[in-house]
Structures are given as C-alpha cells and as structure tokens.
Coordinates of C-alpha atoms in Angstrom, one line a residue:
Chain S
X138 CA 83.3 143.6 131.8
X139 CA 80.1 145.3 132.6
X140 CA 77.1 145.4 134.6
X141 CA 73.9 144.2 133.2
X142 CA 70.3 145.5 134.2
X143 CA 67.0 143.8 133.1
X144 CA 64.1 146.0 133.9
X145 CA 60.6 144.6 133.5
X146 CA 61.7 142.4 130.7
X147 CA 58.8 140.6 128.7
X148 CA 58.8 138.1 126.1
X149 CA 55.8 136.7 124.4
X150 CA 55.0 134.9 121.1
X151 CA 51.8 135.8 120.0
X152 CA 49.7 135.4 123.0
X153 CA 51.9 133.2 124.9
X154 CA 54.0 135.0 127.3
X155 CA 57.1 133.2 128.2
X156 CA 59.1 135.9 130.1
X157 CA 56.8 138.0 132.5
X158 CA 58.3 141.1 133.5
X159 CA 61.9 140.2 135.1
X160 CA 63.9 142.8 137.1
X161 CA 67.4 141.7 137.6
X162 CA 70.7 143.7 138.3
X163 CA 74.0 141.7 137.4
X164 CA 77.0 143.3 139.2
X165 CA 80.3 143.9 137.1
X166 CA 82.3 140.7 137.3
X167 CA 79.6 138.4 138.7
X168 CA 79.0 134.8 137.8
X169 CA 75.2 134.5 137.5
X170 CA 73.6 131.2 137.0
X171 CA 69.7 131.3 135.5
X172 CA 68.4 128.0 136.7
X173 CA 65.2 126.2 136.2
X174 CA 63.2 123.1 135.0
X175 CA 63.0 122.8 131.3
X176 CA 60.6 125.2 129.5
X177 CA 61.0 127.9 132.3
X178 CA 62.3 130.7 130.2
X179 CA 66.1 130.6 131.2
X180 CA 67.4 130.4 127.6
X181 CA 65.1 132.5 126.4
X182 CA 66.2 135.2 128.7
X183 CA 70.1 134.6 128.0
X184 CA 68.9 134.8 124.2
X185 CA 67.5 138.3 124.7
X186 CA 70.5 139.4 126.7
X187 CA 72.7 137.9 123.4
X188 CA 70.4 139.9 120.9
X189 CA 69.3 136.5 119.4
X190 CA 65.7 136.9 120.7
X191 CA 64.0 140.3 120.4
X192 CA 62.7 141.7 123.5
X193 CA 58.9 142.2 123.9
X194 CA 58.8 144.6 126.6
X195 CA 61.0 146.2 129.4
X196 CA 64.6 147.5 129.1
X197 CA 68.0 145.6 128.9
X198 CA 71.1 147.6 129.7
X199 CA 74.7 146.3 129.4
X200 CA 77.3 148.8 131.1
X201 CA 74.5 151.3 131.4
X202 CA 73.8 151.5 127.7
X203 CA 70.0 150.4 126.8
X204 CA 70.7 147.3 124.1
X205 CA 67.0 146.6 122.9
X206 CA 67.7 147.9 119.6
X207 CA 71.3 146.6 119.5
X208 CA 72.2 144.0 116.8
X209 CA 73.8 140.9 118.4
X210 CA 77.2 141.7 116.8
X211 CA 77.4 145.1 118.0
X212 CA 76.5 144.1 121.8
X213 CA 80.2 143.2 122.5
X214 CA 79.2 139.9 124.3
X215 CA 80.6 136.4 124.0
X216 CA 78.5 133.1 124.1
X217 CA 79.0 129.4 124.5
X218 CA 76.5 127.3 123.1
X219 CA 75.3 124.1 124.3
X220 CA 76.2 122.6 121.0
X221 CA 79.6 124.5 120.8
X222 CA 78.5 125.9 117.6
X223 CA 82.3 125.5 116.5
X224 CA 82.7 126.2 112.8
X225 CA 83.2 122.8 111.1
X226 CA 85.4 124.2 108.3
X227 CA 87.7 125.8 110.3
X228 CA 90.8 124.9 112.3
X229 CA 90.9 125.5 116.2
X230 CA 93.0 128.1 115.8
X231 CA 90.9 129.9 113.0
X232 CA 87.8 129.3 115.2
X233 CA 89.4 131.2 117.8
X234 CA 90.7 134.2 115.9
X235 CA 87.7 134.6 113.9
X236 CA 85.7 137.1 115.8
X237 CA 88.6 139.0 116.1
X238 CA 89.5 138.8 112.2
X239 CA 86.0 140.0 111.8
X240 CA 86.7 143.2 114.0
X241 CA 89.5 143.6 111.9
X242 CA 92.2 143.3 114.5
X243 CA 95.8 143.6 113.7
X244 CA 97.0 139.9 112.6
X245 CA 99.8 140.1 115.1
X246 CA 97.7 141.0 117.9
X247 CA 95.1 138.0 116.7
X248 CA 98.3 135.7 117.3
X249 CA 99.1 136.9 120.7
X250 CA 95.4 136.4 121.8
X251 CA 95.1 133.1 120.4
X252 CA 98.5 132.1 121.7
X253 CA 97.4 133.3 125.1
X254 CA 93.8 131.7 124.8
X255 CA 95.4 128.3 123.9
X256 CA 97.8 128.9 126.7
X257 CA 95.2 129.4 129.3
X258 CA 93.0 126.5 128.0
X259 CA 95.5 123.9 127.3
X260 CA 94.9 123.9 123.3
X261 CA 98.0 124.6 122.2
X262 CA 98.9 121.1 120.7
X263 CA 95.3 121.3 119.0
X264 CA 95.7 124.7 117.4
X265 CA 95.9 123.2 113.5
X266 CA 93.0 120.5 114.3
X267 CA 89.4 120.5 112.9
X268 CA 86.6 120.5 115.5
X269 CA 85.8 116.8 114.3
X270 CA 89.1 115.5 115.5
X271 CA 88.5 116.8 119.1
X272 CA 86.7 115.2 122.0
X273 CA 83.7 117.0 123.8
X274 CA 85.9 118.6 126.7
X275 CA 88.4 120.1 124.0
X276 CA 85.5 121.3 122.0
X277 CA 84.1 122.7 125.0
X278 CA 87.6 124.5 126.0
X279 CA 87.6 125.8 122.0
X280 CA 84.0 127.4 122.7
X281 CA 85.7 129.1 125.6
X282 CA 88.6 130.1 123.9
X283 CA 86.6 131.8 120.9
X284 CA 84.8 134.0 123.9
X285 CA 87.7 135.0 125.9
X286 CA 90.3 136.0 122.9
X287 CA 87.3 138.8 122.7
X288 CA 87.8 140.6 126.0
X289 CA 83.6 140.7 125.8
X290 CA 81.5 143.0 128.4
X291 CA 79.8 139.8 129.2
X292 CA 80.1 136.2 128.8
X293 CA 77.0 134.1 128.0
X294 CA 77.0 130.4 128.6
X295 CA 73.9 128.2 127.4
X296 CA 73.6 124.8 128.9
X297 CA 77.8 124.4 128.0
X298 CA 78.1 121.6 129.9
X299 CA 74.9 119.4 129.5
X300 CA 76.5 117.5 126.4
X301 CA 79.6 115.9 128.5
X302 CA 79.9 112.8 130.5
X303 CA 79.4 113.3 134.2
X304 CA 83.2 113.2 135.0
X305 CA 84.0 115.7 132.3
X306 CA 81.3 117.8 133.8
X307 CA 82.6 118.2 136.9
X308 CA 86.2 119.0 135.7
X309 CA 84.7 121.6 133.1
X310 CA 83.0 123.0 136.0
X311 CA 85.9 123.6 138.2
X312 CA 87.8 124.9 135.0
X313 CA 85.0 127.4 134.2
X314 CA 85.0 129.0 137.7
X315 CA 88.7 129.0 137.8
X316 CA 88.9 130.8 134.6
X317 CA 86.1 133.2 135.9
X318 CA 88.3 134.1 138.9
X319 CA 91.3 134.7 136.7
X320 CA 89.1 137.0 134.3
X321 CA 86.9 138.3 136.5
X322 CA 84.2 138.8 133.8
X323 CA 80.7 139.2 134.1
X324 CA 79.3 136.0 133.3
X325 CA 75.7 134.7 132.7
X326 CA 75.4 130.6 133.0
X327 CA 72.3 128.7 132.1
X328 CA 71.8 125.4 133.4
X329 CA 68.9 123.1 134.3
X330 CA 71.0 121.4 136.9
X331 CA 70.9 122.7 140.5
X332 CA 73.9 121.3 141.2
X333 CA 76.0 123.4 138.9
X334 CA 74.1 126.4 140.0
X335 CA 75.0 125.7 143.6
X336 CA 78.8 125.0 143.1
X337 CA 79.5 127.7 140.2
X338 CA 77.4 130.7 140.8
X339 CA 77.9 133.9 143.0
X340 CA 74.4 134.4 142.7
X341 CA 71.4 132.2 141.2
X342 CA 68.3 133.2 139.7
X343 CA 65.7 130.2 140.0
X344 CA 63.2 130.7 137.5
X345 CA 59.9 129.0 136.9
X346 CA 57.1 130.0 134.2
X347 CA 59.2 133.0 133.1
X348 CA 59.2 134.6 136.7
X349 CA 62.2 135.0 139.0
X350 CA 61.1 132.7 142.4
X351 CA 64.4 133.7 144.1
X352 CA 67.4 135.6 143.5
X353 CA 70.4 135.0 146.2
X354 CA 73.6 133.3 146.8
X355 CA 73.6 129.5 146.6
X356 CA 73.2 129.3 150.4
X357 CA 70.4 131.7 150.7
X358 CA 68.5 129.5 148.1
X359 CA 69.5 126.5 149.9
X360 CA 68.7 127.6 153.6
X361 CA 66.0 130.2 153.3
X362 CA 63.9 129.1 150.3
X363 CA 61.3 131.9 149.7
X364 CA 58.8 129.1 148.6
X365 CA 58.1 125.7 148.2
X366 CA 59.1 125.6 144.7
X367 CA 62.5 126.6 145.5
X368 CA 62.8 124.2 148.3
X369 CA 62.0 121.6 146.2
X370 CA 64.1 122.7 143.3
X371 CA 67.5 123.2 145.1
X372 CA 69.5 120.3 146.7
X373 CA 69.7 116.9 145.5
X374 CA 67.7 114.5 146.8
X375 CA 65.0 117.5 147.1
X376 CA 63.7 118.9 150.3
X377 CA 61.0 116.2 152.0
X378 CA 57.6 118.0 152.6
X379 CA 54.8 116.8 155.0
X380 CA 51.4 118.8 154.7
X381 CA 49.6 119.1 158.1
X382 CA 48.2 121.6 160.4
X383 CA 49.4 123.5 163.2
X384 CA 47.7 122.9 166.5
X385 CA 48.1 124.9 169.8
X386 CA 47.2 122.9 173.0
X387 CA 48.1 123.9 176.3
X388 CA 51.2 125.6 175.4
X389 CA 52.4 123.2 172.9
X390 CA 52.5 123.6 169.3
X391 CA 52.5 120.6 166.9
X392 CA 51.9 119.6 163.5
X393 CA 49.2 117.0 162.9
X394 CA 49.8 115.1 159.5
X395 CA 48.4 111.8 157.9
X396 CA 45.5 110.1 160.1
X397 CA 45.9 112.3 163.2
X398 CA 49.4 111.7 164.2
X399 CA 51.7 114.7 165.5
X400 CA 55.0 116.0 165.9
X401 CA 55.1 118.6 168.6
X402 CA 56.9 122.1 168.0
X403 CA 58.8 123.8 170.5
X404 CA 56.6 126.8 172.0
X405 CA 59.6 129.0 172.2
X406 CA 60.0 128.9 168.4
X407 CA 59.8 132.4 166.9
X408 CA 57.0 133.1 164.3
X409 CA 55.3 129.9 164.6
X410 CA 52.2 129.9 162.3
X411 CA 49.0 130.2 163.7
X412 CA 46.9 127.4 164.9
X413 CA 44.5 125.7 162.5
X414 CA 46.9 126.8 159.7
X415 CA 47.5 124.3 157.0
X416 CA 51.1 124.3 156.3
X417 CA 53.8 122.3 154.7
X418 CA 56.7 121.2 157.0
X419 CA 59.8 120.9 154.8
X420 CA 63.2 119.4 155.8
X421 CA 66.1 118.1 154.0
X422 CA 67.3 114.9 153.9
X423 CA 70.9 115.4 155.9
X424 CA 68.7 116.7 158.6
X425 CA 66.6 113.7 159.1
X426 CA 68.3 111.4 161.6
X427 CA 67.3 108.0 163.2
X428 CA 65.6 108.8 166.7
X429 CA 64.2 106.6 169.7
X430 CA 60.9 105.1 169.2
X431 CA 58.1 107.3 170.2
X432 CA 60.0 110.2 168.7
X433 CA 59.9 111.7 165.1
X434 CA 58.1 109.8 162.3
X435 CA 57.6 106.2 162.5
X436 CA 58.5 105.0 159.0
X437 CA 59.2 101.9 156.8
X438 CA 62.2 101.7 154.5
X439 CA 61.2 101.2 150.9
X440 CA 64.7 101.6 149.3
X441 CA 67.9 102.0 150.1
X442 CA 71.1 103.8 147.8
X443 CA 74.7 103.9 148.9
X444 CA 77.4 105.4 147.4
X445 CA 79.9 104.1 149.7
X446 CA 80.5 107.5 151.1
X447 CA 76.9 108.4 152.1
X448 CA 73.7 106.6 152.1
X449 CA 70.1 107.4 151.0
X450 CA 67.3 106.0 153.0
X451 CA 63.6 106.3 150.9
X452 CA 61.0 105.6 153.4
X453 CA 57.4 106.1 154.0
X454 CA 55.4 107.3 156.9
X455 CA 51.5 107.7 156.6
X456 CA 51.5 107.9 152.9
X457 CA 54.1 110.4 153.1
X458 CA 57.7 109.7 151.5
X459 CA 60.9 111.2 152.6
X460 CA 64.4 110.6 152.3
X461 CA 67.1 110.4 154.8
X462 CA 70.8 111.2 154.3
X463 CA 73.3 109.0 156.6
X464 CA 77.0 109.3 156.7
X465 CA 77.4 106.1 158.9
X466 CA 76.5 102.7 157.7
X467 CA 73.0 101.7 159.5
X468 CA 72.2 97.9 159.8
X469 CA 68.9 98.1 158.2
X470 CA 67.0 96.6 155.0
X471 CA 64.2 97.3 153.1
X472 CA 61.2 96.8 154.7
X473 CA 62.5 97.5 158.3
X474 CA 60.9 100.0 160.4
X475 CA 62.8 103.1 161.4
X476 CA 62.1 106.2 163.4
X477 CA 63.4 109.4 161.9
X478 CA 63.4 113.2 163.1
X479 CA 64.2 116.0 161.7
X480 CA 66.5 118.4 163.3
X481 CA 64.6 120.7 165.2
X482 CA 66.4 123.9 163.9
X483 CA 66.5 122.7 160.5
X484 CA 62.7 123.2 159.7
X485 CA 60.7 125.1 156.9
X486 CA 57.1 125.9 156.8
X487 CA 55.4 126.7 153.8
X488 CA 51.6 127.9 153.2
X489 CA 49.8 124.9 151.5
X490 CA 48.0 127.2 149.3
X491 CA 50.3 129.9 148.1
X492 CA 53.6 127.9 148.7
X493 CA 55.3 131.0 150.2
X494 CA 57.8 130.5 153.4
X495 CA 56.0 131.3 156.5
X496 CA 59.2 131.8 158.5
X497 CA 62.3 133.8 157.7
X498 CA 63.9 131.9 160.6
X499 CA 64.1 128.1 161.3
X500 CA 61.8 127.2 164.0
X501 CA 62.4 124.5 166.8
X502 CA 60.9 121.2 167.4
X503 CA 61.1 119.6 170.8
X504 CA 59.4 116.4 171.2
X505 CA 57.6 114.0 168.5
X506 CA 54.9 111.3 168.9
Chain M
X817 CA 66.0 80.4 110.6
X818 CA 62.6 80.6 108.6
X819 CA 63.1 84.2 109.3
X820 CA 66.3 84.1 107.7
X821 CA 65.5 81.9 104.6
X822 CA 62.9 84.3 103.8
X823 CA 65.0 87.2 104.0
X824 CA 67.2 85.6 101.7
X825 CA 64.4 84.9 99.4
X826 CA 63.1 88.5 99.6
X827 CA 66.9 89.7 98.8
X828 CA 66.9 87.5 95.4
X829 CA 63.6 88.8 94.4
X830 CA 64.8 92.3 94.8
X831 CA 68.1 91.7 93.1
X832 CA 66.1 90.0 89.9
X833 CA 64.4 93.4 90.0
X834 CA 67.0 95.6 90.1
X835 CA 68.9 93.8 87.2
X836 CA 65.7 93.9 85.2
X837 CA 65.5 97.7 85.7
X838 CA 69.2 98.1 84.8
X839 CA 68.6 96.4 81.6
X840 CA 65.5 98.3 81.0
X841 CA 68.0 101.4 81.3
X842 CA 71.1 100.3 79.7
X843 CA 69.5 98.5 76.7
X844 CA 68.7 101.8 74.7
X845 CA 72.0 103.2 75.6
X846 CA 73.8 99.8 74.5
X847 CA 71.9 100.0 71.4
X848 CA 72.7 103.6 70.7
X849 CA 76.3 102.7 71.6
X850 CA 76.5 99.7 69.0
X851 CA 74.6 102.0 66.3
X852 CA 77.2 104.6 66.9
X853 CA 80.0 101.9 65.1
X854 CA 77.9 100.5 62.7
X855 CA 77.2 101.1 59.1
X856 CA 73.8 102.8 57.9
X857 CA 73.0 99.3 56.5
X858 CA 73.7 97.3 59.4
X859 CA 71.5 99.7 61.8
X860 CA 68.7 99.3 59.3
X861 CA 68.9 95.6 59.1
X862 CA 69.3 95.4 62.6
X863 CA 71.8 93.0 62.3
X864 CA 73.4 92.0 65.9
X865 CA 76.8 91.0 64.4
X866 CA 78.5 93.7 62.5
X867 CA 82.4 94.8 62.0
X868 CA 82.8 98.1 64.1
X869 CA 83.5 101.5 62.0
X870 CA 84.3 105.1 62.7
X871 CA 82.7 106.5 60.0
X872 CA 79.8 107.7 61.8
X873 CA 82.4 109.6 64.2
X874 CA 84.4 110.8 61.4
X875 CA 81.8 112.4 59.5
X876 CA 80.3 114.0 62.6
X877 CA 83.8 115.4 63.5
X878 CA 85.5 116.1 60.6
X879 CA 82.6 116.8 57.9
X880 CA 82.2 120.3 56.6
X881 CA 78.9 120.1 56.8
X882 CA 78.8 119.3 60.5
X883 CA 78.9 122.0 63.2
X884 CA 78.8 119.2 65.9
X885 CA 82.0 120.9 68.0
X886 CA 80.7 124.4 67.5
X887 CA 77.1 123.1 68.9
X888 CA 79.0 121.0 71.5
X889 CA 80.8 124.4 72.8
X890 CA 77.5 126.1 72.6
X891 CA 76.0 123.5 74.9
X892 CA 78.9 124.1 77.2
X893 CA 78.4 127.3 77.6
X894 CA 74.8 127.7 78.0
X895 CA 75.2 124.7 80.6
X896 CA 78.1 126.0 82.9
X897 CA 76.9 129.7 82.5
X898 CA 73.4 128.7 83.6
X899 CA 74.3 126.3 86.2
X900 CA 76.6 128.7 87.9
X901 CA 74.2 131.3 87.8
X902 CA 71.3 129.1 89.1
X903 CA 73.2 127.5 92.3
X904 CA 74.4 131.1 93.3
X905 CA 71.1 132.6 93.1
X906 CA 69.3 129.3 94.4
X907 CA 71.9 129.1 97.7
X908 CA 71.4 132.8 98.4
X909 CA 67.8 132.6 97.7
X910 CA 67.5 129.7 100.3
X911 CA 69.6 131.6 102.9
X912 CA 67.4 134.5 102.8
X913 CA 64.1 132.7 102.6
X914 CA 65.2 130.1 105.4
X915 CA 67.6 131.9 107.8
X916 CA 66.5 135.7 107.5
X917 CA 63.6 137.0 109.0
X918 CA 61.4 136.7 106.1
X919 CA 57.4 136.3 106.5
X920 CA 56.6 132.9 106.4
X921 CA 53.7 133.3 104.2
X922 CA 56.3 134.6 101.8
X923 CA 58.5 132.0 102.1
X924 CA 56.2 129.1 101.6
X925 CA 54.5 130.8 99.2
X926 CA 57.7 131.5 96.8
X927 CA 58.7 127.8 97.6
X928 CA 55.3 126.6 96.5
X929 CA 55.1 128.7 93.1
X930 CA 58.6 127.2 92.6
X931 CA 57.1 123.6 92.7
X932 CA 54.2 124.6 90.8
X933 CA 56.5 126.4 88.2
X934 CA 58.7 123.3 87.8
X935 CA 55.7 120.6 87.3
X936 CA 54.4 122.7 84.2
X937 CA 56.2 121.3 81.0
X938 CA 58.8 123.9 79.6
X939 CA 56.8 123.9 76.4
X940 CA 54.3 125.6 78.0
X941 CA 56.5 128.8 78.3
X942 CA 58.5 128.5 74.9
X943 CA 55.7 130.4 72.6
X944 CA 55.5 133.0 75.2
X945 CA 59.3 133.3 75.7
X946 CA 59.8 133.2 72.1
X947 CA 57.6 136.3 71.4
X948 CA 59.2 138.2 74.6
X949 CA 63.0 137.1 73.5
X950 CA 62.1 138.1 69.5
X951 CA 61.2 141.8 70.9
X952 CA 64.3 141.8 73.2
X953 CA 66.5 140.7 70.3
X954 CA 67.3 137.5 72.4
X955 CA 66.6 135.1 70.1
X956 CA 69.4 133.0 69.0
X957 CA 71.7 134.6 71.4
X958 CA 73.7 133.0 74.5
X959 CA 72.0 135.6 76.9
X960 CA 68.7 134.2 75.9
X961 CA 69.2 130.4 76.4
X962 CA 71.2 131.2 79.6
X963 CA 68.4 133.0 80.7
X964 CA 65.8 130.6 79.5
X965 CA 67.6 128.0 81.2
X966 CA 68.3 129.8 84.7
X967 CA 64.5 130.5 84.9
X968 CA 63.4 126.8 84.1
X969 CA 65.9 125.2 86.4
X970 CA 65.9 127.6 89.2
X971 CA 63.0 125.9 90.8
X972 CA 64.7 122.9 91.0
X973 CA 67.9 124.6 92.7
X974 CA 65.8 126.3 95.2
X975 CA 64.2 123.1 96.4
X976 CA 67.6 121.1 96.3
X977 CA 69.9 124.0 98.1
X978 CA 67.1 124.7 100.7
X979 CA 67.5 121.0 101.8
X980 CA 71.3 121.3 102.1
X981 CA 70.8 124.9 103.6
X982 CA 68.4 123.2 106.5
X983 CA 71.3 120.8 107.4
X984 CA 73.4 123.7 108.8
X985 CA 72.5 124.2 112.4
X986 CA 71.1 127.3 113.5
X987 CA 73.5 127.7 116.4
X988 CA 76.0 128.5 113.8
X989 CA 74.2 131.6 112.5
X990 CA 74.1 132.8 116.1
X991 CA 77.7 132.2 116.6
X992 CA 78.4 133.8 113.5
X993 CA 76.1 137.1 114.3
X994 CA 77.6 137.1 118.1
X995 CA 81.1 136.9 116.4
X996 CA 80.5 140.0 114.5
X997 CA 79.2 138.9 110.8
X998 CA 76.9 140.6 109.1
X999 CA 74.3 138.6 107.0
X1000 CA 76.3 138.6 103.8
X1001 CA 79.4 137.7 105.8
X1002 CA 77.7 134.8 107.5
X1003 CA 76.6 133.8 104.3
X1004 CA 79.9 133.9 102.5
X1005 CA 82.0 132.6 105.5
X1006 CA 80.3 130.2 107.3
X1007 CA 77.7 128.8 105.3
X1008 CA 78.8 128.7 101.7
X1009 CA 81.9 126.4 102.8
X1010 CA 79.2 124.2 104.8
X1011 CA 76.9 123.9 101.9
X1012 CA 79.8 123.1 99.4
X1013 CA 78.7 119.6 98.9
X1014 CA 75.2 120.4 98.2
X1015 CA 76.0 123.1 95.9
X1016 CA 78.1 120.2 93.8
X1017 CA 75.1 117.8 93.9
X1018 CA 72.9 120.7 92.8
X1019 CA 75.2 121.6 90.0
X1020 CA 75.5 118.2 88.6
X1021 CA 72.1 117.8 88.2
X1022 CA 71.3 121.4 86.8
X1023 CA 74.2 120.8 84.5
X1024 CA 72.5 117.5 83.1
X1025 CA 69.2 119.2 82.8
X1026 CA 70.5 122.2 81.1
X1027 CA 72.6 119.6 78.9
X1028 CA 70.0 117.7 77.8
X1029 CA 67.4 120.4 77.0
X1030 CA 66.0 120.0 73.7
X1031 CA 62.5 121.6 74.0
X1032 CA 63.8 125.4 74.7
X1033 CA 66.7 125.2 72.6
X1034 CA 64.9 124.0 69.5
X1035 CA 62.9 127.1 69.8
X1036 CA 65.0 129.8 71.0
X1037 CA 68.3 129.0 68.8
X1038 CA 69.5 129.0 65.4
X1039 CA 72.6 128.0 63.9
X1040 CA 75.1 130.4 65.8
X1041 CA 73.7 129.2 69.2
X1042 CA 72.3 125.7 68.5
X1043 CA 73.1 123.0 71.3
X1044 CA 74.2 119.4 70.8
X1045 CA 70.5 117.6 71.1
X1046 CA 69.2 120.3 68.5
X1047 CA 72.3 119.2 66.5
X1048 CA 71.8 115.6 66.8
X1049 CA 68.2 116.2 65.9
X1050 CA 69.0 117.6 62.7
X1051 CA 70.5 114.6 61.2
X1052 CA 67.1 113.4 60.8
X1053 CA 66.5 115.2 57.5
X1054 CA 63.5 115.3 55.5
X1055 CA 64.5 112.4 52.9
X1056 CA 67.3 110.5 55.0
X1057 CA 67.6 109.7 58.8
X1058 CA 71.4 109.5 59.6
X1059 CA 70.9 107.2 62.4
X1060 CA 74.7 106.3 62.6
X1061 CA 75.6 110.0 63.0
X1062 CA 73.0 110.6 65.2
X1063 CA 74.1 107.6 67.6
X1064 CA 77.5 109.0 67.5
X1065 CA 76.5 112.3 68.2
X1066 CA 74.8 110.9 71.4
X1067 CA 77.1 109.0 72.5
X1068 CA 79.7 112.0 72.6
X1069 CA 77.1 114.1 74.2
X1070 CA 76.4 111.9 77.0
X1071 CA 80.5 111.9 78.2
X1072 CA 80.6 115.3 79.8
X1073 CA 77.2 114.3 81.6
X1074 CA 78.7 110.8 82.3
X1075 CA 81.6 112.4 83.6
X1076 CA 79.8 114.6 85.9
X1077 CA 77.8 112.0 87.2
X1078 CA 80.9 109.5 87.8
X1079 CA 82.6 112.8 89.7
X1080 CA 79.6 114.0 91.4
X1081 CA 77.6 110.9 92.2
X1082 CA 78.7 110.7 95.7
X1083 CA 77.6 114.2 96.4
X1084 CA 74.2 113.5 94.6
X1085 CA 73.2 110.4 96.8
X1086 CA 74.7 112.0 100.0
X1087 CA 72.7 115.4 99.0
X1088 CA 69.6 113.7 98.3
X1089 CA 69.6 111.4 101.3
X1090 CA 70.7 114.2 103.3
X1091 CA 68.1 114.7 106.5
X1092 CA 66.8 111.1 105.6
X1093 CA 69.1 109.5 108.4
X1094 CA 70.9 111.2 111.3

C-alpha cells in the first residue's frame, strides 16, 4: 500500500475542462470516497489515477513516485469496475489468477493466493464456474478477489455497487469495509450515493463541476458543510433551506423570510451574520421538531412517508418546502397545519450569493414568531 | 379481435412472399441438381421425367481428361489460405483501428476506403493485377491467387470483424491493461477468445466468396492452379456444351459451401444480427 498525491491535477477534452486543478493527499491505508453528482468528474479522476485517462496537467504520485507517464499496467494498482469487467471466457479461478499469471508469478504461489482470496471472499465453491453462472453479488466478490490477490499499492473502485439491488448493496458495503479493515490497503472508491460515502469513507472528497467542494471526514461534511452544495448533497433527505435576511432590532437578531415573517435568533450566538445580509438558513430534517403555536414555522403538511421506524413529514411554509424527521408517530394527516422549530444549536448559515458557509459554529436560536 | 385477424392476414401474405422467394432461389439449384443426373439428350429436350444416371459424375471424376479433383484441391488450398489470412488480418486491424489510440481521421478513412474498394467489381482490378503479377511471376501460382483473394475480401472481413469487436466491452480492455497485459496480450488472451463466434461467421462468408470466385481465377490461373468455377466453365467448349458434367461439377462444388453454411449458419445469423438487439 502507498500514499497517493494529486497536485494541481487537470483534465480537459479539447476546450472543455472537466477537472480543474485538484490537490489531494491520500494517506497510506486510507479509504477515500470520491462522491458527487453525475458528470462531476469523479470517475474521470479515478481513471486518471488508474492510468486509463491521460493527465492534462499537474502531477500524480503513488508512493512518492510520479505516475503521469507510467502505463496502467505498470502502476501496480487494482481496479474494481462498475460492470465488474470479468473475463467471460475464463473461470472464476482463472479470472482471479489472471493478473498474477501475466506477471509471471510462480504457479504454486498463484494457487495459494487464489485459495486465500477465495477463502476471504467465500468463493471456494465457485472457483470452476464461469462468470455468467454467478449472481451479481458473487461477480462482485470475484472482481474484488481479482484485485486483492495482487496486493497492489492502491485499490480503485468505480461505482462497484451500483448494479446490485438495495439489500445486496448494503451487504457488500459492509463486506468491502471489513475487507479494508483486514487488508489496510489504500483505497479510492467512487460513488454517486452519499449514503455509501458516509458509511464507508475514512474521508470523503465531494466533487462538483471538476472542483473539490469539501474534503474531510463524513461527520465533518455532515456537521460543518463548507457551502450550500455540500449541505444539500450530504444527508438524505437533504438539508432544509430558508432564504431570508438577517435583522437586528433592539438587541434581538432574527431572520426575515417569506412575506415578512420572522424567526428570532439568539443574540448571544457567536459570529452572527451582519444585519441586512441576505443569507440561507439551513437545518437538517432530524433537527426540525414540532413546537407550540407561535413558535417556529407555521407549516402545512403536504406528504407523509413512514418506514415504521421513522416518519418524514414534508411540509410547506410561505412557499418554502421543508422536511422533518420524526421518530415518534405523530397524530397528523396531509393537509394538517403543524408548527415546526429547528433545534437552536443545529443551524447553518450560507451566503445567498456565494453559497459559502457564514458560520464555523452553529448559532443558537431563542424564539420564533 | 379485428386487430388479431388483420395480423393473421398479414402473416399469410408474408408467408406467401417467403415461399415465392424460396422457390425463386431454389428452382435454379433444383434444375442443376436434376441436370446432373440427366443424360445430355434429356437436358436438351428439357424432359421433366427422366431415368437418373451417374454418367456425368463418372466422367467428371474418372475421366482422364477431367482435372476436377485437382481443381477442387486448388480451390480448397486457395480458399482456406486466403480465408485464414483475411480473418487474422481483419481481426488485428479492427482491434488496432477501434481500440488503440489511432487518430480518428485515419480509422474513418480506412473503413471508408475499404467500403469503396469493396463496391468496385473485381474485374476492375484484374487487368492491373495481371500485369503486376506477370512481372512478379505470380500468374498461375497459389501465392498470386491467395494474394488476390486476400486483397479483394479483406474490406469485407474488416467491416464484419469490426462489428464483432465493437461488441467487446471497453471495460475488459481496461481491466486487462490494469492486470498487466500489453496490447498484444490483450488481443490474443482476451479479445480473440471473445470474438471467436464472429471469426467463424466471417470465415464462413469469406470462404464462400473465395470458393465461388470466377473472375479473378479465370484471369490469373492456368491449368496448374485452376479453381473449380473455372474448371466448370471449361465444359462449355467451342463446339459442345457438356451441360450434364457442368451440372455435376456445380453440384459437387457447392457441397463444401453447403456444409460450411449448415455448420456456420448460427454464427452467421448471430453475427449479422449482433448489435441490433440487446
């Protein structure tokens, strides 16, 4: 295993720039998830690390060695593809052993490595089957087996779970994570699913339009999103946003929104945005709780989703749509009016124009009207 | 209900067309097959009822003047060799043009040229080849005939193989590269086994084209390397046309191609339909 360093990495196709100067340092043994919406450049970035795409600018190093001009076969990396890319004419055994054979490894060692990988991935009874005789989950495991026998410097995963059904995806998520804990191999995992990113990553790289929006631990991104895009992308359902203007009157700070309604903010809170500033107030669904009339937002329930364990109330207040997560079953129906109040210590402020976070710490809110 | 009835009517009409088409194709073949077992007089009088005889085959096979078996061997050597070369070159060329980093203008240009070349009738090239081959002492040699057949059939092979090659997912090439394969190893270890079906289909078609060529063989061969189509034509002599022996020769010459079609049909159909449906 090795560290991976990207210095001002760029990728462009003609005049179209898809990766716009990325700096990233991935530590030895770290599990990094590249996440972002479709077309954000995450797969391109992974393929550049793999050597499957040329690098238009900047330097890529693996284990301290520059890799820009090194062919994919000489980078000592292993990759699990979205389609698994198993060789259809080879048995599971031959698929797993193929890379070792190509490197001229001693047959006895190949046999040991294949047996070891098969044991780790519970593939022992499938070694003589062809890929077409396997289920999606089994194919996924073979693809991983093919990677782990190599003991590569870096593991790359290109959306490997997206072809699996929801239940199997959760299972494979846990298996990949356990495998990483066992092998402690440097891994870069690409996904568009923020739940996968949150549950698997040591650190997340959130990309949009070829630019890193935020790089940090899952909880850093969740609790302190550095801009509105990150706040909206991380979390499911996403964060609620209310656009408004900060007002300071007689020592009381408030957010004015909609047709002049106000939510009062605690004047003791640190670094409150300046009066008159147009901001976006953000709060997560689990931090929005029912409250007495006259406090918080007066909303109308437009939809209710329940999973048995949790209930999502989709509401509307002054044209602003918001979602509240409730773990208790509430006696309410679609069309009912309900007053909801965001937890005072869980508010986020973003600049309405730049979308950047205005507070490094969550401010407090006192009352609402 | 009426919809179903109209579908049924349409089905019957299409059936009728299929049978008419089959008849148009099969009738000449049937006529030749019958003529092969007729005496010359029965052929000339176009009698439908006749007593089958094997004299045409006997004369074709056992007559001292007949070189049919030798010509059959020539046809086999030339068709098999040229087919093998065409399939191998077209598979490697398709791989290079489609999967390696060849400039797009070059690959598009080559495919377009191949198409244009294939559209021209072989007779266009024959006089030029005759002159060139005479200079190079390639007239009436296997090498000359194989070279000519490879040249004329390569464009077709290139187009067919490129379609089969496009069916191989790009991920497999990339997985092979990451697994440590050079381009040659990727082609021989991954691509070749996966396009086997396409190679069989292409080989079957190219073999048939080469086997049935008359124009090139007539001009570039003499007695030593004469192929079956030319051999059959020699039965039409200045003062007598030996219809019976021509028919017997034609019937025998179709056997390898027929066997190949029976064997390769599923590959050909699968190959020609590839990419049209998922």
